[in-house]
Short mmCIF file of C-alpha atoms in Angstrom, two decimals:
data_model
loop_
_atom_site.label_atom_id
_atom_site.label_comp_id
_atom_site.label_asym_id
_atom_site.label_seq_id
_atom_site.Cartn_x
_atom_site.Cartn_y
_atom_site.Cartn_z
CA UNK A 255 247.40 83.19 117.19
CA UNK A 256 246.67 82.14 120.37
CA UNK A 257 248.82 84.37 121.99
CA UNK A 258 247.38 87.52 119.92
CA UNK A 259 244.05 86.02 120.69
CA UNK A 260 244.51 85.98 124.54
CA UNK A 261 245.67 89.25 124.14
CA UNK A 262 243.08 90.83 122.94
CA UNK A 263 240.52 88.88 125.29
CA UNK A 264 242.34 90.02 127.94
CA UNK A 265 242.19 93.90 127.00
CA UNK A 266 238.29 93.62 126.25
CA UNK A 267 238.24 92.46 129.43
CA UNK A 268 240.34 95.23 130.92
CA UNK A 269 237.97 97.73 129.17
CA UNK A 270 235.21 97.04 130.05
CA UNK A 271 235.69 97.00 133.82
CA UNK A 272 236.97 100.12 133.56
CA UNK A 273 234.08 102.04 132.06
CA UNK A 274 232.26 102.28 135.36
CA UNK A 275 230.28 100.81 138.19
CA UNK A 276 227.30 99.11 137.72
CA UNK A 277 224.25 99.89 139.05
CA UNK A 278 223.43 97.32 141.93
CA UNK A 279 227.11 98.64 143.22
CA UNK A 280 225.58 102.14 143.29
CA UNK A 281 223.15 101.19 145.40
CA UNK A 282 224.26 99.17 147.44
CA UNK A 283 227.37 101.91 148.07
CA UNK A 284 224.44 104.55 148.84
CA UNK A 285 223.28 102.32 151.00
CA UNK A 286 226.40 101.92 153.53
CA UNK A 287 227.42 105.64 153.45
CA UNK A 288 225.15 106.79 155.90
CA UNK A 289 227.81 107.59 158.01
CA UNK A 290 228.07 109.20 161.31
CA UNK A 291 231.12 109.98 162.00
CA UNK A 292 234.65 109.23 160.11
CA UNK A 293 238.34 109.25 162.03
CA UNK A 294 241.68 108.96 161.00
CA UNK A 295 243.02 105.26 161.70
CA UNK A 296 246.26 103.01 161.77
CA UNK A 297 246.20 99.46 160.99
CA UNK A 298 244.66 97.22 163.35
CA UNK A 299 246.12 94.43 162.09
CA UNK A 300 249.50 93.25 161.96
CA UNK A 301 251.28 89.88 159.90
CA UNK A 302 254.77 88.80 160.03
CA UNK A 303 257.17 86.99 157.88
CA UNK A 304 260.27 86.54 157.42
CA UNK A 305 261.06 88.94 154.92
CA UNK A 306 258.69 91.71 156.55
CA UNK A 307 255.52 92.99 157.77
CA UNK A 308 251.66 92.74 156.18
CA UNK A 309 249.47 95.70 158.03
CA UNK A 310 246.00 96.14 156.99
CA UNK A 311 243.38 98.85 158.26
CA UNK A 312 240.01 97.92 159.53
CA UNK A 313 237.83 97.07 155.72
CA UNK A 314 234.63 96.82 158.16
CA UNK A 315 235.14 99.97 159.20
CA UNK A 316 231.96 102.33 158.53
CA UNK A 317 234.05 104.55 155.99
CA UNK A 318 236.09 101.59 154.41
CA UNK A 319 232.50 100.11 154.46
CA UNK A 320 230.80 103.14 152.90
CA UNK A 321 233.41 103.88 149.87
CA UNK A 322 234.37 100.31 149.06
CA UNK A 323 238.19 100.05 149.30
CA UNK A 324 240.66 98.16 151.79
CA UNK A 325 243.97 99.93 152.56
CA UNK A 326 247.32 98.08 153.81
CA UNK A 327 250.91 98.79 154.48
CA UNK A 328 253.59 96.35 152.85
CA UNK A 329 257.53 96.80 154.62
CA UNK A 330 259.54 94.89 152.85
CA UNK A 331 263.44 94.53 153.88
CA UNK A 332 266.57 94.31 152.59
CA UNK A 333 266.70 91.25 149.79
CA UNK A 334 263.46 90.66 150.73
CA UNK A 335 260.47 89.45 148.04
CA UNK A 336 257.24 89.76 148.07
CA UNK A 337 255.52 86.26 146.90
CA UNK A 338 254.08 86.46 143.82
CA UNK A 339 250.44 86.80 143.85
CA UNK A 340 246.94 88.46 142.29
CA UNK A 341 243.74 90.26 143.37
CA UNK A 342 240.36 90.18 142.07
CA UNK A 343 240.05 94.23 142.06
CA UNK A 344 242.57 97.23 140.59
CA UNK A 345 244.56 98.10 143.08
CA UNK A 346 246.78 101.64 143.48
CA UNK A 347 250.24 101.42 145.24
CA UNK A 348 252.24 104.24 146.83
CA UNK A 349 256.06 104.02 147.32
CA UNK A 350 256.46 105.92 150.98
CA UNK A 351 260.36 105.19 151.52
CA UNK A 352 263.27 102.33 149.66
CA UNK A 353 263.27 101.43 145.97
CA UNK A 354 263.02 98.10 143.97
CA UNK A 355 262.07 95.97 141.50
CA UNK A 356 258.51 94.97 140.26
CA UNK A 357 257.35 92.17 137.46
CA UNK A 358 253.70 92.27 136.15
CA UNK A 359 252.43 89.39 134.32
CA UNK A 360 249.97 90.37 131.45
CA UNK A 361 248.40 87.12 129.66
CA UNK A 362 249.52 86.49 126.04
CA UNK A 363 252.23 89.12 126.24
CA UNK A 364 255.57 87.92 124.90
CA UNK A 365 258.88 86.63 127.39
CA UNK A 366 261.22 89.36 125.56
CA UNK A 367 263.95 90.03 128.83
CA UNK A 368 266.43 88.00 129.68
CA UNK A 369 268.00 87.11 132.87
CA UNK A 370 270.74 84.97 134.62
CA UNK A 371 270.31 83.02 137.98
CA UNK A 372 272.80 84.31 140.13
CA UNK A 373 275.52 82.25 141.24
CA UNK A 374 278.93 81.86 142.56
CA UNK A 375 281.63 82.71 139.84
CA UNK A 376 283.00 78.94 140.53
CA UNK A 377 279.32 77.81 140.34
CA UNK A 378 278.76 79.43 136.56
CA UNK A 379 282.41 78.71 135.61
CA UNK A 380 281.45 75.01 136.31
CA UNK A 381 278.21 75.14 134.35
CA UNK A 382 279.81 76.89 131.54
CA UNK A 383 282.63 74.32 131.38
CA UNK A 384 279.99 71.12 131.74
CA UNK A 385 277.85 73.01 129.10
CA UNK A 386 280.55 73.25 126.96
CA UNK A 387 281.38 69.57 126.73
CA UNK A 388 277.78 68.87 126.25
CA UNK A 389 277.54 70.83 123.08
CA UNK A 390 274.86 73.43 124.92
CA UNK A 391 274.96 77.27 125.39
CA UNK A 392 273.71 78.86 128.56
CA UNK A 393 270.55 78.76 129.44
CA UNK A 394 269.34 82.14 129.90
CA UNK A 395 265.97 82.96 131.77
CA UNK A 396 263.08 84.53 129.58
CA UNK A 397 260.40 86.64 131.06
CA UNK A 398 258.25 89.38 130.92
CA UNK A 399 259.42 93.04 131.39
CA UNK A 400 260.60 94.09 135.03
CA UNK A 401 260.23 97.44 136.18
CA UNK A 402 262.36 99.85 138.60
CA UNK A 403 260.82 102.57 141.38
CA UNK A 404 261.45 104.22 143.55
CA UNK A 405 260.65 106.31 146.56
CA UNK A 406 257.71 108.44 145.80
CA UNK A 407 256.45 105.88 143.13
CA UNK A 408 252.24 105.84 142.12
CA UNK A 409 252.00 102.10 140.53
CA UNK A 410 249.17 100.56 138.95
CA UNK A 411 248.14 96.97 139.41
CA UNK A 412 245.72 95.61 137.47
CA UNK A 413 243.10 93.13 138.82
CA UNK A 414 244.24 89.53 138.27
CA UNK A 415 247.78 90.70 136.85
CA UNK A 416 249.96 88.12 138.98
CA UNK A 417 253.12 90.38 140.21
CA UNK A 418 255.86 90.25 142.35
CA UNK A 419 258.08 92.91 144.38
CA UNK A 420 262.16 92.72 145.56
CA UNK A 421 263.69 95.20 147.87
CA UNK A 422 267.18 95.55 146.23
CA UNK A 423 268.00 98.50 148.18
CA UNK A 424 269.80 99.08 151.33
CA UNK A 425 266.83 100.03 153.65
CA UNK A 426 263.51 99.04 154.07
CA UNK A 427 260.96 99.37 151.27
CA UNK A 428 257.39 100.95 152.59
CA UNK A 429 254.45 100.68 150.44
CA UNK A 430 251.08 101.96 150.75
CA UNK A 431 248.09 100.83 148.86
CA UNK A 432 244.62 100.78 148.34
CA UNK A 433 242.56 98.03 146.55
CA UNK A 434 239.14 99.31 145.22
CA UNK A 435 236.63 96.75 145.66
CA UNK A 436 233.62 98.58 144.71
CA UNK A 437 235.25 98.08 141.21
CA UNK A 438 233.18 96.32 138.15
CA UNK A 439 236.38 94.40 137.38
CA UNK A 440 235.44 92.58 140.92
CA UNK A 441 232.66 90.12 140.08
CA UNK A 442 233.01 89.28 144.21
CA UNK A 443 231.79 90.43 146.99
CA UNK A 444 233.72 93.38 148.75
CA UNK A 445 236.28 91.70 150.47
CA UNK A 446 239.78 92.16 150.41
CA UNK A 447 241.38 88.53 148.69
CA UNK A 448 244.68 87.79 147.23
CA UNK A 449 245.70 84.56 145.63
CA UNK A 450 249.16 83.83 146.28
CA UNK A 451 250.92 81.67 143.75
CA UNK A 452 253.75 80.75 146.78
CA UNK A 453 253.78 81.25 150.63
CA UNK A 454 250.85 81.63 153.16
CA UNK A 455 250.20 83.31 156.22
CA UNK A 456 252.44 81.88 159.05
CA UNK A 457 250.85 80.28 161.80
CA UNK A 458 253.04 81.13 165.03
CA UNK A 459 251.81 84.72 165.71
CA UNK A 460 248.51 84.74 164.11
CA UNK A 461 245.90 82.86 166.02
CA UNK A 462 241.87 83.88 166.92
CA UNK A 463 240.08 85.65 164.72
CA UNK A 464 242.11 87.52 163.28
CA UNK A 465 244.30 84.66 162.26
CA UNK A 466 241.81 82.85 160.26
CA UNK A 467 240.91 86.28 158.67
CA UNK A 468 243.91 86.75 157.57
CA UNK A 469 244.42 82.94 156.33
CA UNK A 470 241.32 83.21 154.53
CA UNK A 471 242.46 86.79 152.86
CA UNK A 472 246.26 85.43 151.97
CA UNK A 473 246.26 82.17 150.88
CA UNK A 474 248.06 79.72 148.12
CA UNK A 475 245.98 78.23 145.81
CA UNK A 476 247.99 75.05 145.13
CA UNK A 477 247.71 73.38 148.47
CA UNK A 478 243.97 72.50 147.36
CA UNK A 479 245.05 71.24 144.38
CA UNK A 480 245.13 67.59 143.66
CA UNK A 481 248.79 66.87 143.79
CA UNK A 482 249.14 63.98 141.71
CA UNK A 483 246.97 66.11 139.04
CA UNK A 484 249.27 69.11 139.42
CA UNK A 485 252.71 66.81 138.31
CA UNK A 486 250.53 66.45 135.51
CA UNK A 487 249.76 70.05 134.56
CA UNK A 488 253.11 71.01 134.62
CA UNK A 489 254.83 68.13 134.00
CA UNK A 490 257.33 68.04 136.73
CA UNK A 491 257.60 65.69 139.70
CA UNK A 492 255.79 65.31 142.40
CA UNK A 493 258.38 66.48 144.74
CA UNK A 494 258.35 69.82 143.36
CA UNK A 495 254.45 70.18 143.23
CA UNK A 496 254.59 69.68 147.20
CA UNK A 497 257.20 72.28 147.87
CA UNK A 498 254.55 74.70 146.04
CA UNK A 499 251.87 73.17 148.09
CA UNK A 500 253.55 72.85 151.39
CA UNK A 501 252.74 75.35 154.16
CA UNK A 502 255.51 77.73 154.32
CA UNK A 503 256.21 79.59 157.78
CA UNK A 504 258.42 82.31 156.00
CA UNK A 505 254.94 84.06 154.89
CA UNK A 506 254.20 86.46 152.46
CA UNK A 507 257.58 88.47 152.12
CA UNK A 508 260.62 86.44 152.38
CA UNK A 509 264.00 86.50 152.21
CA UNK A 510 265.81 85.75 149.21
CA UNK A 511 269.02 83.53 149.56
CA UNK A 512 271.13 83.94 146.91
CA UNK A 513 270.23 87.54 145.64
CA UNK A 514 268.64 88.44 142.36
CA UNK A 515 270.11 89.18 138.82
CA UNK A 516 267.49 90.13 136.25
CA UNK A 517 267.20 91.95 132.65
CA UNK A 518 265.56 95.45 133.57
CA UNK A 519 264.97 98.57 131.38
CA UNK A 520 266.85 100.81 132.74
CA UNK A 521 269.93 98.71 132.15
CA UNK A 522 269.68 96.95 128.58
CA UNK A 523 266.88 99.76 127.23
CA UNK A 524 268.32 98.77 123.48
CA UNK A 525 267.77 95.35 124.01
CA UNK A 526 266.43 92.96 120.94
CA UNK A 527 263.08 92.14 121.24
CA UNK A 528 262.14 88.28 119.86
CA UNK A 529 258.32 89.09 119.96
CA UNK A 530 256.13 90.38 117.56
CA UNK A 531 256.49 94.19 116.67
CA UNK A 532 253.31 95.77 118.41
CA UNK A 533 252.27 97.18 115.02
CA UNK A 534 252.31 93.42 114.06
CA UNK A 535 249.58 92.65 116.91
CA UNK A 536 246.93 95.37 115.80
CA UNK A 537 248.71 97.91 118.44
CA UNK A 538 247.13 95.56 121.74
CA UNK A 539 250.86 94.65 122.88
CA UNK A 540 251.80 98.77 122.51
CA UNK A 541 248.82 99.05 124.99
CA UNK A 542 248.79 96.06 127.05
CA UNK A 543 252.86 94.62 126.70
CA UNK A 544 254.22 98.25 127.10
CA UNK A 545 252.17 100.08 128.81
CA UNK A 546 254.00 102.06 131.90
CA UNK A 547 253.05 100.89 135.32
CA UNK A 548 254.39 104.20 137.19
CA UNK A 549 255.25 107.44 137.83
CA UNK A 550 256.76 109.54 140.38
CA UNK A 551 254.08 111.86 142.01
CA UNK A 552 257.41 113.30 144.47
CA UNK A 553 258.17 115.88 141.51
CA UNK A 554 257.95 119.44 142.94
CA UNK A 555 259.09 120.66 139.81
CA UNK A 556 256.00 119.45 137.86
CA UNK A 557 253.25 120.67 140.58
CA UNK A 558 249.77 120.61 138.49
CA UNK A 559 248.41 123.51 141.30
CA UNK A 560 251.10 125.67 142.85
CA UNK A 561 251.09 128.31 145.05
CA UNK A 562 254.48 129.80 146.44
CA UNK A 563 252.96 131.24 149.94
CA UNK A 564 250.74 127.49 150.26
CA UNK A 565 252.46 124.87 148.99
CA UNK A 566 251.49 122.36 145.74
CA UNK A 567 250.02 118.93 144.40
CA UNK A 568 250.81 116.76 141.93
CA UNK A 569 247.98 114.72 140.10
CA UNK A 570 248.14 111.60 138.26
CA UNK A 571 245.31 110.66 136.48
CA UNK A 572 244.33 108.59 133.37
CA UNK A 573 246.18 111.48 131.05
CA UNK A 574 249.55 111.12 132.81
CA UNK A 575 249.50 107.40 133.12
CA UNK A 576 246.82 105.58 130.49
CA UNK A 577 246.81 102.43 132.34
CA UNK A 578 245.14 104.49 135.17
CA UNK A 579 242.05 104.36 132.58
CA UNK A 580 241.92 100.72 132.63
CA UNK A 581 241.83 100.79 136.68
CA UNK A 582 239.50 103.90 136.93
CA UNK A 583 241.54 104.76 139.81
CA UNK A 584 244.11 108.15 140.02
CA UNK A 585 246.45 109.76 143.17
CA UNK A 586 248.15 113.02 144.18
CA UNK A 587 250.47 114.16 146.59
CA UNK A 588 249.91 117.44 148.23
CA UNK A 589 251.83 119.46 150.40
CA UNK A 590 250.94 122.40 152.50
CA UNK A 591 253.06 124.89 153.83
CA UNK A 592 252.73 125.79 157.80
CA UNK A 593 249.06 126.62 158.78
CA UNK A 594 248.04 127.48 155.01
CA UNK A 595 244.59 126.00 153.89
CA UNK A 596 243.44 123.83 151.56
CA UNK A 597 240.51 125.21 150.49
CA UNK A 598 236.83 123.79 151.25
CA UNK A 599 235.64 121.40 148.21
CA UNK A 600 234.16 118.34 147.24
CA UNK A 601 234.54 115.62 144.75
CA UNK A 602 232.33 115.91 141.90
CA UNK A 603 232.78 111.99 140.58
CA UNK A 604 234.62 109.69 143.01
CA UNK A 605 235.86 108.98 146.64
CA UNK A 606 239.16 110.47 148.03
CA UNK A 607 241.12 108.54 150.52
CA UNK A 608 243.50 110.31 152.12
CA UNK A 609 247.23 108.66 153.78
CA UNK A 610 249.29 111.27 155.84
CA UNK A 611 253.20 111.10 155.43
CA UNK A 612 254.63 113.90 157.55
CA UNK A 613 253.42 116.64 159.44
CA UNK A 614 250.09 117.90 160.72
CA UNK A 615 247.03 118.88 159.96
CA UNK A 616 243.33 119.93 161.35
CA UNK A 617 240.83 118.28 159.31
CA UNK A 618 236.97 118.54 158.60
CA UNK A 619 234.59 116.86 156.78
CA UNK A 620 230.54 118.00 156.64
CA UNK A 621 228.58 114.91 155.36
CA UNK A 622 225.21 115.17 153.63
CA UNK A 623 223.35 115.84 156.66
CA UNK A 624 224.90 118.98 157.09
CA UNK A 625 227.09 117.80 160.18
CA UNK A 626 230.36 117.41 160.94
CA UNK A 627 231.41 113.67 160.13
CA UNK A 628 235.30 114.52 161.02
CA UNK A 629 237.00 117.27 162.81
CA UNK A 630 240.64 116.19 163.92
CA UNK A 631 244.03 116.33 163.85
CA UNK A 632 245.88 113.93 161.55
CA UNK A 633 249.09 112.81 161.39
CA UNK A 634 252.15 110.70 160.48
CA UNK A 635 250.65 107.24 159.61
CA UNK A 636 247.08 108.19 159.89
CA UNK A 637 244.74 107.23 157.11
CA UNK A 638 241.22 108.75 156.76
CA UNK A 639 238.07 108.67 153.93
CA UNK A 640 236.14 111.58 152.10
CA UNK A 641 233.06 110.08 150.25
CA UNK A 642 232.16 111.79 147.17
CA UNK A 643 230.06 115.18 147.88
CA UNK A 644 231.15 115.58 150.89
CA UNK A 645 232.84 118.38 151.96
CA UNK A 646 236.37 118.49 153.15
CA UNK A 647 239.03 121.59 154.00
CA UNK A 648 242.46 121.01 155.79
CA UNK A 649 244.39 123.60 157.40
CA UNK A 650 247.92 122.71 158.13
CA UNK A 651 249.68 122.17 161.50
CA UNK A 652 253.63 124.65 162.40
CA UNK A 653 255.49 122.18 161.17
CA UNK A 654 253.46 121.92 157.46
CA UNK A 655 251.30 118.39 155.56
CA UNK A 656 252.32 116.20 153.51
CA UNK A 657 249.46 113.27 152.44
CA UNK A 658 248.64 110.94 149.47
CA UNK A 659 245.14 110.86 148.00
CA UNK A 660 243.90 107.48 146.29
CA UNK A 661 241.19 108.21 144.40
CA UNK A 662 238.45 105.54 143.34
CA UNK A 663 238.15 107.28 139.79
CA UNK A 664 240.64 107.99 136.45
CA UNK A 665 239.68 111.38 135.74
CA UNK A 666 239.02 113.22 139.07
CA UNK A 667 236.79 116.45 139.10
CA UNK A 668 236.55 118.34 142.23
CA UNK A 669 234.64 121.60 143.23
CA UNK A 670 236.19 124.25 145.60
CA UNK A 671 234.31 126.62 147.40
CA UNK A 672 236.93 129.36 147.82
CA UNK A 673 239.22 130.87 145.27
CA UNK A 674 239.58 131.97 141.81
CA UNK A 675 237.65 128.82 140.38
CA UNK A 676 235.08 128.83 143.43
CA UNK A 677 231.50 127.85 142.33
CA UNK A 678 231.29 131.62 144.22
CA UNK A 679 232.74 133.29 141.89
CA UNK A 680 230.97 131.85 138.58
CA UNK A 681 227.65 132.95 140.05
CA UNK A 682 226.36 136.00 139.97
CA UNK A 683 226.53 139.13 142.36
CA UNK A 684 222.98 139.08 142.96
CA UNK A 685 222.42 135.26 143.96
CA UNK A 686 225.53 135.84 146.62
CA UNK A 687 223.39 138.43 148.10
CA UNK A 688 220.05 137.24 147.92
CA UNK A 689 221.34 133.44 149.25
CA UNK A 690 223.46 135.34 152.39
CA UNK A 691 220.93 138.91 152.85
CA UNK A 692 224.49 140.48 152.85
CA UNK A 693 224.96 143.62 151.07
CA UNK A 694 226.84 143.54 147.51
CA UNK A 695 230.71 145.07 148.58
CA UNK A 696 230.43 141.96 150.63
CA UNK A 697 229.06 139.71 148.54
CA UNK A 698 232.22 140.83 146.47
CA UNK A 699 234.41 140.39 148.56
CA UNK A 700 233.07 136.63 149.29
CA UNK A 701 233.67 136.30 145.38
CA UNK A 702 237.10 137.74 145.19
CA UNK A 703 238.83 138.08 148.36
CA UNK A 704 241.07 135.37 147.44
CA UNK A 705 242.67 137.22 144.19
CA UNK A 706 244.36 134.53 142.24
CA UNK A 707 244.88 131.93 144.49
CA UNK A 708 242.85 128.44 144.05
CA UNK A 709 242.77 125.33 145.93
CA UNK A 710 246.02 126.25 148.05
CA UNK A 711 245.36 129.05 150.40
CA UNK A 712 247.97 131.36 152.26
CA UNK A 713 247.31 132.03 155.88
CA UNK A 714 244.80 134.77 156.44
CA UNK A 715 243.47 136.60 158.96
CA UNK A 716 241.70 134.78 162.24
CA UNK A 717 238.48 136.95 162.67
CA UNK A 718 236.31 136.39 165.67
#
């Protein structure tokens, strides 16, 4: 009964957080979005750990303050573990490179998966013999579902849900993520925070103001608790608590000493569940405990927008990945062919945060004052922001252009200015002729010149 109650409370909190942003947050955004200039930026800070690197974009930049997000990029070396942590705002993650495992813990969900600790064969045999002599069966580790992910996956991390990540591949794992600090789930101030259950920012190489900010952002919550109180709460020796609290120079990402072996759905899809069935819990377990947390956005066969002459776009919204309804976030992956254009357009119900994954492009963004706030060539690894209602366009370079867009809405809508779904095509001809003082034939050409092309436009003629 207690488990069902916990699950119901957690679900209600997630749903209420996804309803939208409160009025004070909207007012704060409006005050902060008086931008004079946007920039294509790179990470400004790097935290070195034993098993990898955490890079952070400057969340105090005007463009990130305007849209209320924080950006970071984690690189995990092979056989490395990103330590368990949680954050007070929802996060979307794009896997730029590599593969691995991730576990997300939801309160009230049953631990219905088993795994055995990975040991040497001799150690396993000795333990089994000892257990047989004592009349005990071999113990297995019960845990919640562990998910496999790969390059091109979008992963949803709800606010407050503890999670960890392990690189079990043979190459570096690179994950780029956006945390929506303005989301209503975050009742704290607009600052990136991560509450770690182990580890912490190493003191070596993290001196000065940046080091202090990093330690305030990524901190082990057990360090400040009373040792005796924690020993009583967990019913463990105080030495264990000291290990949980100790300063850890290994950092936020650590090397795994003996490897990890866990049961995953892709390995045992027919595993018998030990917890209550979804229909015995009013559907709550089906909605939260068994909910899909990721989908691949690199599958070009499943493109939502396709042009043989211009490229393709894959969109992941709350309809494709229902958990995004709880986060009120979404994403898209775009691929422009050489010299092709992404039509001038604006976002109607959310901000866009764009991360370049390949190639280069000329990007222009026009603000509410009618002035150009961004007019730059962007390259791989750059990130820039396009606030809600700001009009933007992109022309790919000679080698093409690929990007990922993180959106602060679960069901994004945009309005194109050119193409067969454009605002001009929907207007009467007389409105266009009188607006621009052009002839009816010129207005007709403005409406229909792009024929069947929509958001992605093939290279056109360049007039003087």
